[in-house]
CSV table of C-alpha atoms in Angstrom, one decimal:
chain,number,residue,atom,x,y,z
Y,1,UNK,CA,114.3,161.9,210.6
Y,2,UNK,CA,115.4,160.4,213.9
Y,3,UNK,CA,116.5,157.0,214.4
Y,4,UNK,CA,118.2,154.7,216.7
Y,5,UNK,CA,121.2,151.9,216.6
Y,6,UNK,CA,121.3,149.7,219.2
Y,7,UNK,CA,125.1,148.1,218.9
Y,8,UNK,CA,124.5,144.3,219.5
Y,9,UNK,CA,121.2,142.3,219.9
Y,10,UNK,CA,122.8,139.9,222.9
Y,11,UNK,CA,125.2,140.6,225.9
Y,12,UNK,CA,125.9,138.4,227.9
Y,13,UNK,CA,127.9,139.5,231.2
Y,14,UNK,CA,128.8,137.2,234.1
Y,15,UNK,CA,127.0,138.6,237.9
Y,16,UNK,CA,128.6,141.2,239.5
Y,17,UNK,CA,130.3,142.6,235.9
Y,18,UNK,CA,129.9,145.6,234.4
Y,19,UNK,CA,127.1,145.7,232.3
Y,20,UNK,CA,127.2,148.3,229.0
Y,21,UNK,CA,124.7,148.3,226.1
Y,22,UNK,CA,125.4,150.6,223.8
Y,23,UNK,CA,123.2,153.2,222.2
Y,24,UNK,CA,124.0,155.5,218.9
Y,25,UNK,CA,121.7,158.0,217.7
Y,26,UNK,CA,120.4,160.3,214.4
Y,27,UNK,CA,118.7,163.4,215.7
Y,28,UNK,CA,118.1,166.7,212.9
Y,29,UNK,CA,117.2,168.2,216.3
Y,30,UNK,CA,118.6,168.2,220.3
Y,31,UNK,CA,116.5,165.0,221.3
Y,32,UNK,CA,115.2,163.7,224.3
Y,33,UNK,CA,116.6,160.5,225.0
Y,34,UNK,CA,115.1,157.0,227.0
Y,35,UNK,CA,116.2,153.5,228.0
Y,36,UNK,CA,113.4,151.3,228.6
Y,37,UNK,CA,113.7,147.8,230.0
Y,38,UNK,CA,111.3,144.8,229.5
Y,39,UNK,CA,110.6,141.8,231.2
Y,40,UNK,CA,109.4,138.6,229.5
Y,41,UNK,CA,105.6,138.9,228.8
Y,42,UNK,CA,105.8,142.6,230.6
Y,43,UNK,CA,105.2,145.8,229.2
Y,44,UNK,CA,108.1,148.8,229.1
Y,45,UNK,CA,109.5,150.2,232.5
Y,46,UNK,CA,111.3,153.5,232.0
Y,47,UNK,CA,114.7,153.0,233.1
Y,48,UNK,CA,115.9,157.1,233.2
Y,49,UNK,CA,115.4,159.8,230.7
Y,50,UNK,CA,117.5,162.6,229.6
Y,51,UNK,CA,116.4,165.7,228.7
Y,52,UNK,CA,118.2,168.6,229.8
Y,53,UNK,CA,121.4,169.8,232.2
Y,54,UNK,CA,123.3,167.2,233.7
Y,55,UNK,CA,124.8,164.7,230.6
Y,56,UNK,CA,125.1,161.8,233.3
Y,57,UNK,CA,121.8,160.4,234.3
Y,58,UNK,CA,121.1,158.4,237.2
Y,59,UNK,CA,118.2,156.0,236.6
Y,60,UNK,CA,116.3,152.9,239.1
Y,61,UNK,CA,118.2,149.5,239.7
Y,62,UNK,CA,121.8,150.9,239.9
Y,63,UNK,CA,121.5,152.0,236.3
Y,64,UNK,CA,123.0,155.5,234.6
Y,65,UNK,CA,123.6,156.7,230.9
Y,66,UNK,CA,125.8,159.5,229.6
Y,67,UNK,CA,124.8,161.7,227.0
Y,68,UNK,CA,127.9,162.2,224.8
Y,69,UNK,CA,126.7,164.5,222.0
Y,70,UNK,CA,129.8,164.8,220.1
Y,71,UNK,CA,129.6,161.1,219.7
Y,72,UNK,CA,125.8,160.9,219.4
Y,73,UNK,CA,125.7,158.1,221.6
Y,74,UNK,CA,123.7,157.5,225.0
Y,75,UNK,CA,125.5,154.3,226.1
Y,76,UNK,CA,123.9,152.5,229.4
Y,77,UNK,CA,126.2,150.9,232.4
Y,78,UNK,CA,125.5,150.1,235.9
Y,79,UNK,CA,129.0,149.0,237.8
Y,80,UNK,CA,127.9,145.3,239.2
Y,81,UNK,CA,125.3,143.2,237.4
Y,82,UNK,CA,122.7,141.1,239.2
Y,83,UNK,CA,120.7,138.0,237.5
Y,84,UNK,CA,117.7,140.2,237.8
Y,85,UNK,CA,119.0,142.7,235.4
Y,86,UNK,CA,118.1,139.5,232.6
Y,87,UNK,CA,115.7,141.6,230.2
Y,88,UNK,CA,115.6,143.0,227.1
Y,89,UNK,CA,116.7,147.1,227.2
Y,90,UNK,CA,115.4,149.5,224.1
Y,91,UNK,CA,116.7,152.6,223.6
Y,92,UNK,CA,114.7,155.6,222.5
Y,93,UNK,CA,114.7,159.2,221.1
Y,94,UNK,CA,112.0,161.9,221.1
Y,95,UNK,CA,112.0,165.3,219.4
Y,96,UNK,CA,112.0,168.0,221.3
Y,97,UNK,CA,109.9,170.2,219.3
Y,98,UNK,CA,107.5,167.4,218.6
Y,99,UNK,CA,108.1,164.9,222.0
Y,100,UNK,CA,105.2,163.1,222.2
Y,101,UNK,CA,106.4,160.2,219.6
Y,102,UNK,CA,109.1,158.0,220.9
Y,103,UNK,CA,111.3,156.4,218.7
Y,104,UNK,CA,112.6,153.1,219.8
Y,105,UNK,CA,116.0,150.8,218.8
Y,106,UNK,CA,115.5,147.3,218.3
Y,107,UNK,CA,116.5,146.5,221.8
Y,108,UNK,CA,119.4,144.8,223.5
Y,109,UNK,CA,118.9,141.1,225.2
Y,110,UNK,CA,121.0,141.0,228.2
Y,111,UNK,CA,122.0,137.5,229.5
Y,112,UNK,CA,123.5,137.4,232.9
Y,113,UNK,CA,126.3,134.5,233.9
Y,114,UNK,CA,126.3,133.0,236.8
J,1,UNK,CA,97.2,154.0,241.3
J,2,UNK,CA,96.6,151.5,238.6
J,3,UNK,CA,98.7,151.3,235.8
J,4,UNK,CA,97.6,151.3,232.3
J,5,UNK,CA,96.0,148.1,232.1
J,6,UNK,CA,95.5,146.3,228.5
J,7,UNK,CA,92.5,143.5,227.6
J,8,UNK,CA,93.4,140.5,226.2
J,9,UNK,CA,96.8,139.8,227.2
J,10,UNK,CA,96.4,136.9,224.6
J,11,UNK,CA,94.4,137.1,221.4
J,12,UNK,CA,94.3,134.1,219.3
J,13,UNK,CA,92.5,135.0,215.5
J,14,UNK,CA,92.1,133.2,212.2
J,15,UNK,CA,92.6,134.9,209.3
J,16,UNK,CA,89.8,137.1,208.2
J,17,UNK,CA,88.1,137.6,211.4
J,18,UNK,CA,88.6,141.0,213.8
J,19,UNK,CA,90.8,141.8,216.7
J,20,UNK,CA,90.2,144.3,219.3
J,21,UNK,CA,92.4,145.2,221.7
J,22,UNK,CA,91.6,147.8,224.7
J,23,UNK,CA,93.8,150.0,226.8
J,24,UNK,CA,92.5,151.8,230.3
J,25,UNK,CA,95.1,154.7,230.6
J,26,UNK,CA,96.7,155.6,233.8
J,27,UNK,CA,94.2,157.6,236.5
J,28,UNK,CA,94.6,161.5,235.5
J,29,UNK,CA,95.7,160.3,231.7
J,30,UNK,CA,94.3,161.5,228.9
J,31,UNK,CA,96.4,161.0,226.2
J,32,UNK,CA,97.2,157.2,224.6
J,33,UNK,CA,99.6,155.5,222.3
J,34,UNK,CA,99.7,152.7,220.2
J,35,UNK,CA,102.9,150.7,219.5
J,36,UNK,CA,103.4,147.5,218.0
J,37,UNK,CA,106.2,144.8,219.1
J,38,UNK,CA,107.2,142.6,216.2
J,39,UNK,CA,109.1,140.0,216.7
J,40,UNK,CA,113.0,140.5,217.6
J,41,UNK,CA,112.4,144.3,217.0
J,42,UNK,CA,111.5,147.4,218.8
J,43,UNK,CA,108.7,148.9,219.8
J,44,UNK,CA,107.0,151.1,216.4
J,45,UNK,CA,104.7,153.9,217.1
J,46,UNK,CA,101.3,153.3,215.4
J,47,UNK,CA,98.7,155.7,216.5
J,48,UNK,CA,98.6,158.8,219.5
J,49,UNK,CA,95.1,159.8,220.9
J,50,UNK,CA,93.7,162.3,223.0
J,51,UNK,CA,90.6,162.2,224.2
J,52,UNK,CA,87.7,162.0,221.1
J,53,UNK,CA,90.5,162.7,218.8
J,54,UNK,CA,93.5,161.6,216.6
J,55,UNK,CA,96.4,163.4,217.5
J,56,UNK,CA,98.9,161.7,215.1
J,57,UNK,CA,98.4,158.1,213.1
J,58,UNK,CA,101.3,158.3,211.0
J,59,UNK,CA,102.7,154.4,212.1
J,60,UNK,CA,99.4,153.1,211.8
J,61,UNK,CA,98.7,151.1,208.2
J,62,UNK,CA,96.4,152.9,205.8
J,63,UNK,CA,93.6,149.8,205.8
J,64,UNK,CA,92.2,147.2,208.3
J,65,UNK,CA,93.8,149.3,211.0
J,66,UNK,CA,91.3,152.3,213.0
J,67,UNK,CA,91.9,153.4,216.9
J,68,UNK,CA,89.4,155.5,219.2
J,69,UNK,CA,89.7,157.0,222.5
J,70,UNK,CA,86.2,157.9,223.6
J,71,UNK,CA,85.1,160.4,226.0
J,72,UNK,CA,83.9,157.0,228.4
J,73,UNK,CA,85.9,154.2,228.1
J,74,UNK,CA,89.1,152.5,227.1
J,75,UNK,CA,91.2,153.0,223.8
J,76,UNK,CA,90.1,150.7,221.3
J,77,UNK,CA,92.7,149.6,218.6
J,78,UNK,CA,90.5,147.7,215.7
J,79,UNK,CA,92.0,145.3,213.5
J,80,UNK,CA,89.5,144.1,210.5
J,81,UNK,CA,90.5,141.0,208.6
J,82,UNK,CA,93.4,140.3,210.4
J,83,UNK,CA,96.0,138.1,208.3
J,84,UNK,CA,99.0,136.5,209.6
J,85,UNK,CA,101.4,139.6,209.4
J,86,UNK,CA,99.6,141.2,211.6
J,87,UNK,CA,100.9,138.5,214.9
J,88,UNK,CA,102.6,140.7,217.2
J,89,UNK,CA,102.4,142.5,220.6
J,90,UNK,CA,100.5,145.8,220.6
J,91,UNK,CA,101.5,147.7,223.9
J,92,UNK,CA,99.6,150.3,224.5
J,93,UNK,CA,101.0,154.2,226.5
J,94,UNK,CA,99.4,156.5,228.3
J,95,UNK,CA,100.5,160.2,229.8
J,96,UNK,CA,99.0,163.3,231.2
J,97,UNK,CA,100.4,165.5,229.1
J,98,UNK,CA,101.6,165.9,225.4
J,99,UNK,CA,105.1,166.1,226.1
J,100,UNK,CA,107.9,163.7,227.3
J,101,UNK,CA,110.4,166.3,228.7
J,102,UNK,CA,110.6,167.5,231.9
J,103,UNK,CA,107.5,167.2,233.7
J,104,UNK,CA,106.1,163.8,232.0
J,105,UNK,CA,106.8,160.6,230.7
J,106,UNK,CA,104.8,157.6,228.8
J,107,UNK,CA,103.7,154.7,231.2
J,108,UNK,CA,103.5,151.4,229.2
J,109,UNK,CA,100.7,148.7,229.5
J,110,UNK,CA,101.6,145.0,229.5
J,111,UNK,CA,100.5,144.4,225.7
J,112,UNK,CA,98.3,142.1,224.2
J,113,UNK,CA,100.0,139.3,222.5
J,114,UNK,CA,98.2,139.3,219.0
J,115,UNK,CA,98.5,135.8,217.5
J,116,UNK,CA,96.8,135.4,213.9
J,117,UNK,CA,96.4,131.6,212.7
């Protein structure tokens, strides 16, 4: 069975910090891997996706994950943060062999600081 | 291109009575997903359609529960005797193929916010 850890419900970073949420994952089988953002009262906006070939993925908004499979982890950073990045973030894991059900962590909060 | 667009945004029930909530996929889409938001979790999977058929409704709870995709039409997720438990956001997905890998990707609605009295 897959599943996903999300490593802290709230992070709060001051603007122009580097933002990381971290992301561990239980996969039987190579996964796809997703962070998804959400804005109050707003549905999910995929942020970037992995699925094969490069390990570092650039996503939209300044955002990039690494897929470390050793680690089993798919942490998310972006170098600067900005107030706007204030959402909630899920992580999420797919099957390859069976990829149409996402899996999602119980998501992140990130607070930004003035 | 529209998104996926979902109808209610807000559904206000009392106990006992029935909630339906609709989802227009995405132009070109014909394949849906049904995912409930509970509160302070992540998103679970309840239901995947395709057209006139149930692909997969593993996450979705044996009674009360049903969902259709009909040829014409939005996705209908059908809630019968909704009790309080049942208060939560139900986003609803749509893609144009089966997979997620390369090629494709789910595109999420803005959820209807379920609210049971």
């Amino acid at each position: 069975a897959q599943s996903v850890t999300q490593l802290g419900s709230h992070v709060s970073v001051s603007e122009g910090a580097l933002v990381l949420l971290r992301c561990n994952y239980s996969s039987s089988v190579p996964p796809y891997l997703f962070w998804y953002v959400q804005y109050p009262n707003q549905g999910l906006q995929l942020l970037l996706k992995y699925t094969t070939g490069a390990t570092l993925v650039k996503g939209i908004n300044g955002f990039e994950a690494e897929f470390k499979k050793s680690e089993t982890s798919f942490h998310l950073t972006k170098p600067s943060a900005h107030m706007s990045d204030a959402a909630e973030y899920f992580c999420a894991v797919s099957r390859r062999d069976r990829d149409d059900k996402i899996i999602f962590g119980k998501g992140t909060r990130l607070h930004i600081l003035p | 291109n529209a998104g996926v667009m979902q109808n209610p945004r807000h559904l206000v029930r009392r106990r006992g009575q029935e909630a339906r909530l609709r989802c227009s996929p995405m132009k070109g889409h014909s394949h849906v997903y049904w995912y409930r938001q509970l509160p302070e979790e992540g998103l679970k999977f309840m239901v995947y359609l395709q057209k006139e058929n149930i692909i997969d409704e593993s996450g979705m709870p044996k009674e009360r529960f049903s969902a259709e995709f009909p040829k014409e039409g939005p996705s209908i997720l059908r809630i019968q005797q909704v009790v309080r438990g049942d208060s939560a956001a139900y986003f609803c997905a749509s893609s144009q193929t089966r997979g997620l890998g390369l090629e494709d990707t789910q595109y999420f609605g803005p959820g209807t916010r379920l609210t049971v009295l």
